[in-house]
Structure formats: C-alpha cells, structure tokens
Amino acid sequence: MGKAHLVPVFSFGENDIYTQISNERGSWVRFIQTKIKEMIGFSPVLFSGRGIFNYSFGLLPHRVPLNIVFGAPIPVEKVEHPTREQVEELHEKYLEALTELFDNHKVAYGISEDKKLTIV
C-alpha cells in the first residue's frame, strides 16, 4: 500500500454562506435548542440562506465567494496500533500547518492581519 498524507485545507468565506439565526439567552430559539439538547445530546444550529426565487430566506447558500487554499502535504507513516501520543503529535502538526496556512493567506481574502485562527 502507498503512503497517505494529510493535506491542510482552509476555506475563506465559508462562514458567510449561511446566516445563523440569533439565539440569545432568554429567546425562544435558545429555549428550543436547549430542550432538544437535553433530549438528543447536541444542540441543532438554526440557519437561513437564500431561496430559489428570492434572496432573503431559504435553505440554499448565499452567493458569496469561497476561496480554498491548500497547504503542503504532511507525510503519515502507517502504524497498525498508534499510541495516543503519536496521534496527538500528528494532530498538533496538522493544527500548526492549518494555522500557518490561515496566517499566510488571511489578508489576501479580506481578514485583517491581527486576526488569529481559533481552534477549539
């Protein structure tokens, strides 16, 4: 079998293709999300986009530019039973490469120089 590589990829503009419906504390939207979370374990995201014949509401994505950038491949050696440390080390390499990719391209796609990528 051949070697696999992880390729860091970042999409600029993805946050703008849908609008998240406001769910401030005390709102009926937050109340419904909280109840659903209690039942199924996660909170659904409520969003809107554009319609087929209108641009104010619907489920289709808004027409905004998406700019996708690719980083250098990260070689991955096949390990039958990787240790937690090996997985975490590779994950850290990927996050570093993703952050570098974001930092190197953010200004070109309208994000200010002082913005940082936050990965939770």
Short mmCIF file of N, CA and C in Angstrom, two decimals:
data_model
loop_
_atom_site.label_atom_id
_atom_site.label_comp_id
_atom_site.label_asym_id
_atom_site.label_seq_id
_atom_site.Cartn_x
_atom_site.Cartn_y
_atom_site.Cartn_z
N MET A 1 0.83 -1.19 0.00
CA MET A 1 0.00 0.00 0.00
C MET A 1 0.87 1.26 0.00
N GLY A 2 0.35 2.32 -0.59
CA GLY A 2 1.08 3.58 -0.64
C GLY A 2 0.96 4.36 0.65
N LYS A 3 1.75 5.39 0.72
CA LYS A 3 1.71 6.25 1.90
C LYS A 3 0.55 7.23 1.80
N ALA A 4 0.04 7.61 2.94
CA ALA A 4 -1.02 8.62 2.99
C ALA A 4 -0.42 9.93 3.47
N HIS A 5 -1.02 11.02 3.07
CA HIS A 5 -0.61 12.33 3.52
C HIS A 5 -1.84 13.08 4.00
N LEU A 6 -1.64 13.88 5.02
CA LEU A 6 -2.68 14.82 5.45
C LEU A 6 -2.41 16.14 4.73
N VAL A 7 -3.42 16.72 4.15
CA VAL A 7 -3.25 17.99 3.46
C VAL A 7 -4.10 19.05 4.17
N PRO A 8 -3.45 20.05 4.77
CA PRO A 8 -4.24 21.11 5.40
C PRO A 8 -4.97 21.93 4.34
N VAL A 9 -6.24 22.19 4.59
CA VAL A 9 -7.09 22.94 3.66
C VAL A 9 -7.90 23.95 4.47
N PHE A 10 -7.97 25.19 3.96
CA PHE A 10 -8.79 26.21 4.64
C PHE A 10 -9.65 26.91 3.61
N SER A 11 -10.93 27.11 3.95
CA SER A 11 -11.87 27.80 3.06
C SER A 11 -12.19 29.16 3.63
N PHE A 12 -11.79 30.19 2.91
CA PHE A 12 -12.15 31.55 3.29
C PHE A 12 -13.51 31.87 2.70
N GLY A 13 -14.41 32.40 3.50
CA GLY A 13 -15.75 32.76 3.05
C GLY A 13 -16.82 31.77 3.48
N GLU A 14 -16.43 30.63 4.02
CA GLU A 14 -17.40 29.61 4.41
C GLU A 14 -18.36 30.10 5.49
N ASN A 15 -17.88 30.96 6.38
CA ASN A 15 -18.74 31.46 7.45
C ASN A 15 -19.85 32.35 6.94
N ASP A 16 -19.77 32.80 5.69
CA ASP A 16 -20.75 33.73 5.15
C ASP A 16 -21.80 33.08 4.26
N ILE A 17 -21.71 31.77 4.02
CA ILE A 17 -22.66 31.16 3.09
C ILE A 17 -24.04 30.95 3.72
N TYR A 18 -24.10 30.90 5.04
CA TYR A 18 -25.37 30.83 5.75
C TYR A 18 -25.38 31.84 6.89
N THR A 19 -26.57 32.25 7.29
CA THR A 19 -26.75 33.15 8.40
C THR A 19 -27.33 32.36 9.57
N GLN A 20 -26.65 32.40 10.71
CA GLN A 20 -27.17 31.70 11.88
C GLN A 20 -28.27 32.54 12.51
N ILE A 21 -29.38 31.92 12.82
CA ILE A 21 -30.49 32.63 13.45
C ILE A 21 -30.10 32.97 14.88
N SER A 22 -30.35 34.20 15.26
CA SER A 22 -29.97 34.69 16.59
C SER A 22 -30.60 33.82 17.68
N ASN A 23 -29.79 33.47 18.68
CA ASN A 23 -30.27 32.61 19.77
C ASN A 23 -29.78 33.12 21.12
N GLU A 24 -30.02 34.38 21.38
CA GLU A 24 -29.55 34.98 22.63
C GLU A 24 -30.25 34.35 23.83
N ARG A 25 -29.57 34.41 24.97
CA ARG A 25 -30.15 33.87 26.22
C ARG A 25 -31.52 34.47 26.46
N GLY A 26 -32.47 33.60 26.81
CA GLY A 26 -33.83 34.05 27.07
C GLY A 26 -34.74 34.03 25.86
N SER A 27 -34.19 33.81 24.67
CA SER A 27 -35.01 33.80 23.46
C SER A 27 -35.68 32.43 23.30
N TRP A 28 -36.75 32.40 22.52
CA TRP A 28 -37.45 31.13 22.30
C TRP A 28 -36.57 30.17 21.51
N VAL A 29 -35.72 30.69 20.64
CA VAL A 29 -34.81 29.83 19.87
C VAL A 29 -33.86 29.11 20.82
N ARG A 30 -33.27 29.85 21.77
CA ARG A 30 -32.35 29.23 22.72
C ARG A 30 -33.09 28.20 23.57
N PHE A 31 -34.33 28.50 23.97
CA PHE A 31 -35.12 27.58 24.78
C PHE A 31 -35.33 26.26 24.03
N ILE A 32 -35.71 26.36 22.76
CA ILE A 32 -35.95 25.16 21.95
C ILE A 32 -34.64 24.38 21.76
N GLN A 33 -33.55 25.07 21.47
CA GLN A 33 -32.26 24.40 21.29
C GLN A 33 -31.85 23.68 22.57
N THR A 34 -32.06 24.31 23.71
CA THR A 34 -31.70 23.70 25.00
C THR A 34 -32.52 22.44 25.25
N LYS A 35 -33.81 22.48 24.98
CA LYS A 35 -34.67 21.31 25.17
C LYS A 35 -34.26 20.16 24.25
N ILE A 36 -33.96 20.48 23.01
CA ILE A 36 -33.52 19.43 22.07
C ILE A 36 -32.19 18.85 22.53
N LYS A 37 -31.30 19.71 23.02
CA LYS A 37 -30.00 19.23 23.51
C LYS A 37 -30.19 18.28 24.67
N GLU A 38 -31.13 18.56 25.56
CA GLU A 38 -31.41 17.67 26.69
C GLU A 38 -31.91 16.31 26.21
N MET A 39 -32.65 16.29 25.10
CA MET A 39 -33.22 15.04 24.59
C MET A 39 -32.23 14.21 23.79
N ILE A 40 -31.44 14.86 22.91
CA ILE A 40 -30.61 14.09 21.98
C ILE A 40 -29.11 14.29 22.18
N GLY A 41 -28.71 15.21 23.06
CA GLY A 41 -27.30 15.34 23.39
C GLY A 41 -26.54 16.42 22.65
N PHE A 42 -27.15 17.05 21.66
CA PHE A 42 -26.49 18.17 20.99
C PHE A 42 -27.54 19.19 20.57
N SER A 43 -27.08 20.40 20.37
CA SER A 43 -27.99 21.49 20.04
C SER A 43 -27.98 21.73 18.54
N PRO A 44 -29.13 21.69 17.89
CA PRO A 44 -29.15 21.94 16.45
C PRO A 44 -28.88 23.42 16.14
N VAL A 45 -28.19 23.63 15.05
CA VAL A 45 -27.93 25.00 14.60
C VAL A 45 -29.08 25.41 13.68
N LEU A 46 -29.66 26.55 13.94
CA LEU A 46 -30.73 27.06 13.09
C LEU A 46 -30.14 28.12 12.18
N PHE A 47 -30.35 27.96 10.90
CA PHE A 47 -29.71 28.86 9.94
C PHE A 47 -30.66 29.17 8.80
N SER A 48 -30.29 30.19 8.04
CA SER A 48 -31.04 30.50 6.82
C SER A 48 -30.04 30.87 5.73
N GLY A 49 -30.51 30.75 4.53
CA GLY A 49 -29.70 31.10 3.37
C GLY A 49 -30.56 31.92 2.44
N ARG A 50 -30.59 31.52 1.18
CA ARG A 50 -31.43 32.21 0.22
C ARG A 50 -32.36 31.18 -0.42
N GLY A 51 -33.40 31.67 -1.06
CA GLY A 51 -34.33 30.79 -1.75
C GLY A 51 -33.99 30.67 -3.21
N ILE A 52 -34.78 29.88 -3.92
CA ILE A 52 -34.57 29.71 -5.36
C ILE A 52 -34.95 30.99 -6.11
N PHE A 53 -36.07 31.59 -5.73
CA PHE A 53 -36.56 32.78 -6.43
C PHE A 53 -36.44 34.05 -5.61
N ASN A 54 -35.92 33.95 -4.39
CA ASN A 54 -35.71 35.15 -3.58
C ASN A 54 -34.34 35.04 -2.93
N TYR A 55 -33.86 36.17 -2.45
CA TYR A 55 -32.53 36.16 -1.85
C TYR A 55 -32.58 36.48 -0.37
N SER A 56 -33.77 36.55 0.21
CA SER A 56 -33.87 36.94 1.62
C SER A 56 -34.01 35.76 2.58
N PHE A 57 -34.55 34.63 2.12
CA PHE A 57 -34.72 33.50 3.04
C PHE A 57 -34.84 32.20 2.24
N GLY A 58 -34.21 31.15 2.76
CA GLY A 58 -34.29 29.84 2.14
C GLY A 58 -33.20 28.94 2.68
N LEU A 59 -33.02 27.79 2.05
CA LEU A 59 -32.03 26.83 2.50
C LEU A 59 -30.81 26.73 1.59
N LEU A 60 -30.84 27.42 0.47
CA LEU A 60 -29.67 27.44 -0.40
C LEU A 60 -28.62 28.39 0.17
N PRO A 61 -27.35 28.13 -0.09
CA PRO A 61 -26.32 29.04 0.43
C PRO A 61 -26.37 30.40 -0.25
N HIS A 62 -25.97 31.44 0.50
CA HIS A 62 -25.85 32.77 -0.09
C HIS A 62 -24.76 32.72 -1.16
N ARG A 63 -24.88 33.60 -2.13
CA ARG A 63 -23.87 33.66 -3.19
C ARG A 63 -22.73 34.56 -2.73
N VAL A 64 -21.72 33.93 -2.17
CA VAL A 64 -20.53 34.64 -1.72
C VAL A 64 -19.31 33.90 -2.24
N PRO A 65 -18.21 34.63 -2.43
CA PRO A 65 -17.00 33.94 -2.91
C PRO A 65 -16.45 32.98 -1.86
N LEU A 66 -16.06 31.80 -2.30
CA LEU A 66 -15.34 30.85 -1.45
C LEU A 66 -13.95 30.70 -2.05
N ASN A 67 -12.95 30.91 -1.21
CA ASN A 67 -11.57 30.77 -1.66
C ASN A 67 -10.91 29.68 -0.82
N ILE A 68 -10.50 28.62 -1.48
CA ILE A 68 -9.95 27.46 -0.80
C ILE A 68 -8.44 27.41 -1.06
N VAL A 69 -7.68 27.32 0.04
CA VAL A 69 -6.23 27.24 -0.08
C VAL A 69 -5.76 25.91 0.50
N PHE A 70 -4.71 25.39 -0.11
CA PHE A 70 -4.16 24.09 0.28
C PHE A 70 -2.73 24.28 0.77
N GLY A 71 -2.39 23.57 1.82
CA GLY A 71 -1.03 23.61 2.35
C GLY A 71 -0.22 22.43 1.85
N ALA A 72 1.02 22.40 2.30
CA ALA A 72 1.92 21.31 1.93
C ALA A 72 1.47 20.01 2.60
N PRO A 73 1.54 18.89 1.89
CA PRO A 73 1.16 17.60 2.49
C PRO A 73 2.04 17.25 3.69
N ILE A 74 1.41 16.66 4.68
CA ILE A 74 2.12 16.18 5.86
C ILE A 74 2.19 14.66 5.74
N PRO A 75 3.41 14.11 5.59
CA PRO A 75 3.53 12.65 5.45
C PRO A 75 3.05 11.93 6.71
N VAL A 76 2.38 10.81 6.50
CA VAL A 76 1.88 10.00 7.61
C VAL A 76 2.37 8.57 7.40
N GLU A 77 3.09 8.07 8.37
CA GLU A 77 3.54 6.69 8.32
C GLU A 77 2.44 5.78 8.85
N LYS A 78 2.24 4.66 8.18
CA LYS A 78 1.22 3.71 8.63
C LYS A 78 1.71 3.02 9.91
N VAL A 79 0.86 3.09 10.93
CA VAL A 79 1.13 2.45 12.22
C VAL A 79 -0.10 1.64 12.56
N GLU A 80 0.06 0.32 12.70
CA GLU A 80 -1.09 -0.55 12.96
C GLU A 80 -1.85 -0.17 14.22
N HIS A 81 -1.13 0.09 15.29
CA HIS A 81 -1.76 0.43 16.56
C HIS A 81 -1.08 1.67 17.13
N PRO A 82 -1.46 2.85 16.61
CA PRO A 82 -0.79 4.08 17.07
C PRO A 82 -1.10 4.36 18.55
N THR A 83 -0.12 4.93 19.22
CA THR A 83 -0.33 5.34 20.60
C THR A 83 -1.05 6.68 20.62
N ARG A 84 -1.61 7.01 21.73
CA ARG A 84 -2.29 8.29 21.89
C ARG A 84 -1.31 9.44 21.61
N GLU A 85 -0.07 9.27 22.05
CA GLU A 85 0.95 10.30 21.84
C GLU A 85 1.25 10.49 20.35
N GLN A 86 1.28 9.40 19.59
CA GLN A 86 1.53 9.51 18.15
C GLN A 86 0.39 10.25 17.45
N VAL A 87 -0.83 9.93 17.84
CA VAL A 87 -2.00 10.60 17.25
C VAL A 87 -1.97 12.08 17.61
N GLU A 88 -1.71 12.40 18.87
CA GLU A 88 -1.68 13.79 19.30
C GLU A 88 -0.55 14.57 18.62
N GLU A 89 0.59 13.92 18.40
CA GLU A 89 1.71 14.58 17.72
C GLU A 89 1.33 14.93 16.28
N LEU A 90 0.69 13.99 15.58
CA LEU A 90 0.26 14.25 14.20
C LEU A 90 -0.82 15.32 14.17
N HIS A 91 -1.74 15.27 15.12
CA HIS A 91 -2.80 16.27 15.21
C HIS A 91 -2.20 17.66 15.42
N GLU A 92 -1.21 17.76 16.27
CA GLU A 92 -0.54 19.04 16.54
C GLU A 92 0.14 19.57 15.28
N LYS A 93 0.80 18.68 14.52
CA LYS A 93 1.42 19.09 13.25
C LYS A 93 0.37 19.66 12.29
N TYR A 94 -0.77 18.97 12.22
CA TYR A 94 -1.84 19.42 11.33
C TYR A 94 -2.36 20.79 11.76
N LEU A 95 -2.60 20.98 13.06
CA LEU A 95 -3.11 22.26 13.54
C LEU A 95 -2.11 23.38 13.29
N GLU A 96 -0.82 23.11 13.47
CA GLU A 96 0.21 24.11 13.19
C GLU A 96 0.22 24.48 11.70
N ALA A 97 0.12 23.48 10.83
CA ALA A 97 0.11 23.73 9.39
C ALA A 97 -1.15 24.50 8.99
N LEU A 98 -2.28 24.19 9.59
CA LEU A 98 -3.53 24.88 9.29
C LEU A 98 -3.45 26.34 9.73
N THR A 99 -2.90 26.58 10.91
CA THR A 99 -2.75 27.94 11.42
C THR A 99 -1.81 28.74 10.52
N GLU A 100 -0.71 28.12 10.10
CA GLU A 100 0.23 28.79 9.20
C GLU A 100 -0.44 29.11 7.86
N LEU A 101 -1.23 28.18 7.35
CA LEU A 101 -1.96 28.39 6.09
C LEU A 101 -2.90 29.59 6.21
N PHE A 102 -3.65 29.65 7.30
CA PHE A 102 -4.55 30.77 7.56
C PHE A 102 -3.77 32.08 7.62
N ASP A 103 -2.70 32.10 8.42
CA ASP A 103 -1.92 33.33 8.59
C ASP A 103 -1.30 33.81 7.28
N ASN A 104 -0.87 32.89 6.44
CA ASN A 104 -0.23 33.25 5.18
C ASN A 104 -1.20 33.80 4.13
N HIS A 105 -2.50 33.51 4.26
CA HIS A 105 -3.46 33.90 3.22
C HIS A 105 -4.57 34.83 3.70
N LYS A 106 -4.70 35.07 4.98
CA LYS A 106 -5.85 35.80 5.51
C LYS A 106 -6.00 37.20 4.92
N VAL A 107 -4.92 37.95 4.78
CA VAL A 107 -5.01 39.32 4.28
C VAL A 107 -5.50 39.34 2.83
N ALA A 108 -5.06 38.39 2.05
CA ALA A 108 -5.46 38.32 0.64
C ALA A 108 -6.96 38.09 0.48
N TYR A 109 -7.60 37.54 1.51
CA TYR A 109 -9.03 37.24 1.43
C TYR A 109 -9.86 38.07 2.40
N GLY A 110 -9.36 39.26 2.74
CA GLY A 110 -10.16 40.24 3.46
C GLY A 110 -10.20 40.11 4.97
N ILE A 111 -9.30 39.37 5.55
CA ILE A 111 -9.25 39.24 7.00
C ILE A 111 -8.05 40.05 7.49
N SER A 112 -8.28 40.84 8.52
CA SER A 112 -7.22 41.74 8.99
C SER A 112 -6.02 40.98 9.56
N GLU A 113 -4.89 41.60 9.45
CA GLU A 113 -3.61 41.00 9.87
C GLU A 113 -3.62 40.58 11.33
N ASP A 114 -4.36 41.29 12.19
CA ASP A 114 -4.33 41.00 13.62
C ASP A 114 -5.25 39.85 14.03
N LYS A 115 -6.08 39.34 13.12
CA LYS A 115 -6.98 38.23 13.44
C LYS A 115 -6.20 36.94 13.58
N LYS A 116 -6.58 36.14 14.56
CA LYS A 116 -5.96 34.84 14.81
C LYS A 116 -6.98 33.75 14.57
N LEU A 117 -6.51 32.61 14.11
CA LEU A 117 -7.36 31.44 13.95
C LEU A 117 -7.52 30.77 15.29
N THR A 118 -8.75 30.59 15.73
CA THR A 118 -9.02 29.93 17.00
C THR A 118 -9.62 28.56 16.71
N ILE A 119 -8.94 27.53 17.20
CA ILE A 119 -9.42 26.15 17.02
C ILE A 119 -9.77 25.62 18.39
N VAL A 120 -11.02 25.22 18.54
CA VAL A 120 -11.48 24.75 19.84
C VAL A 120 -11.62 23.25 19.85
#
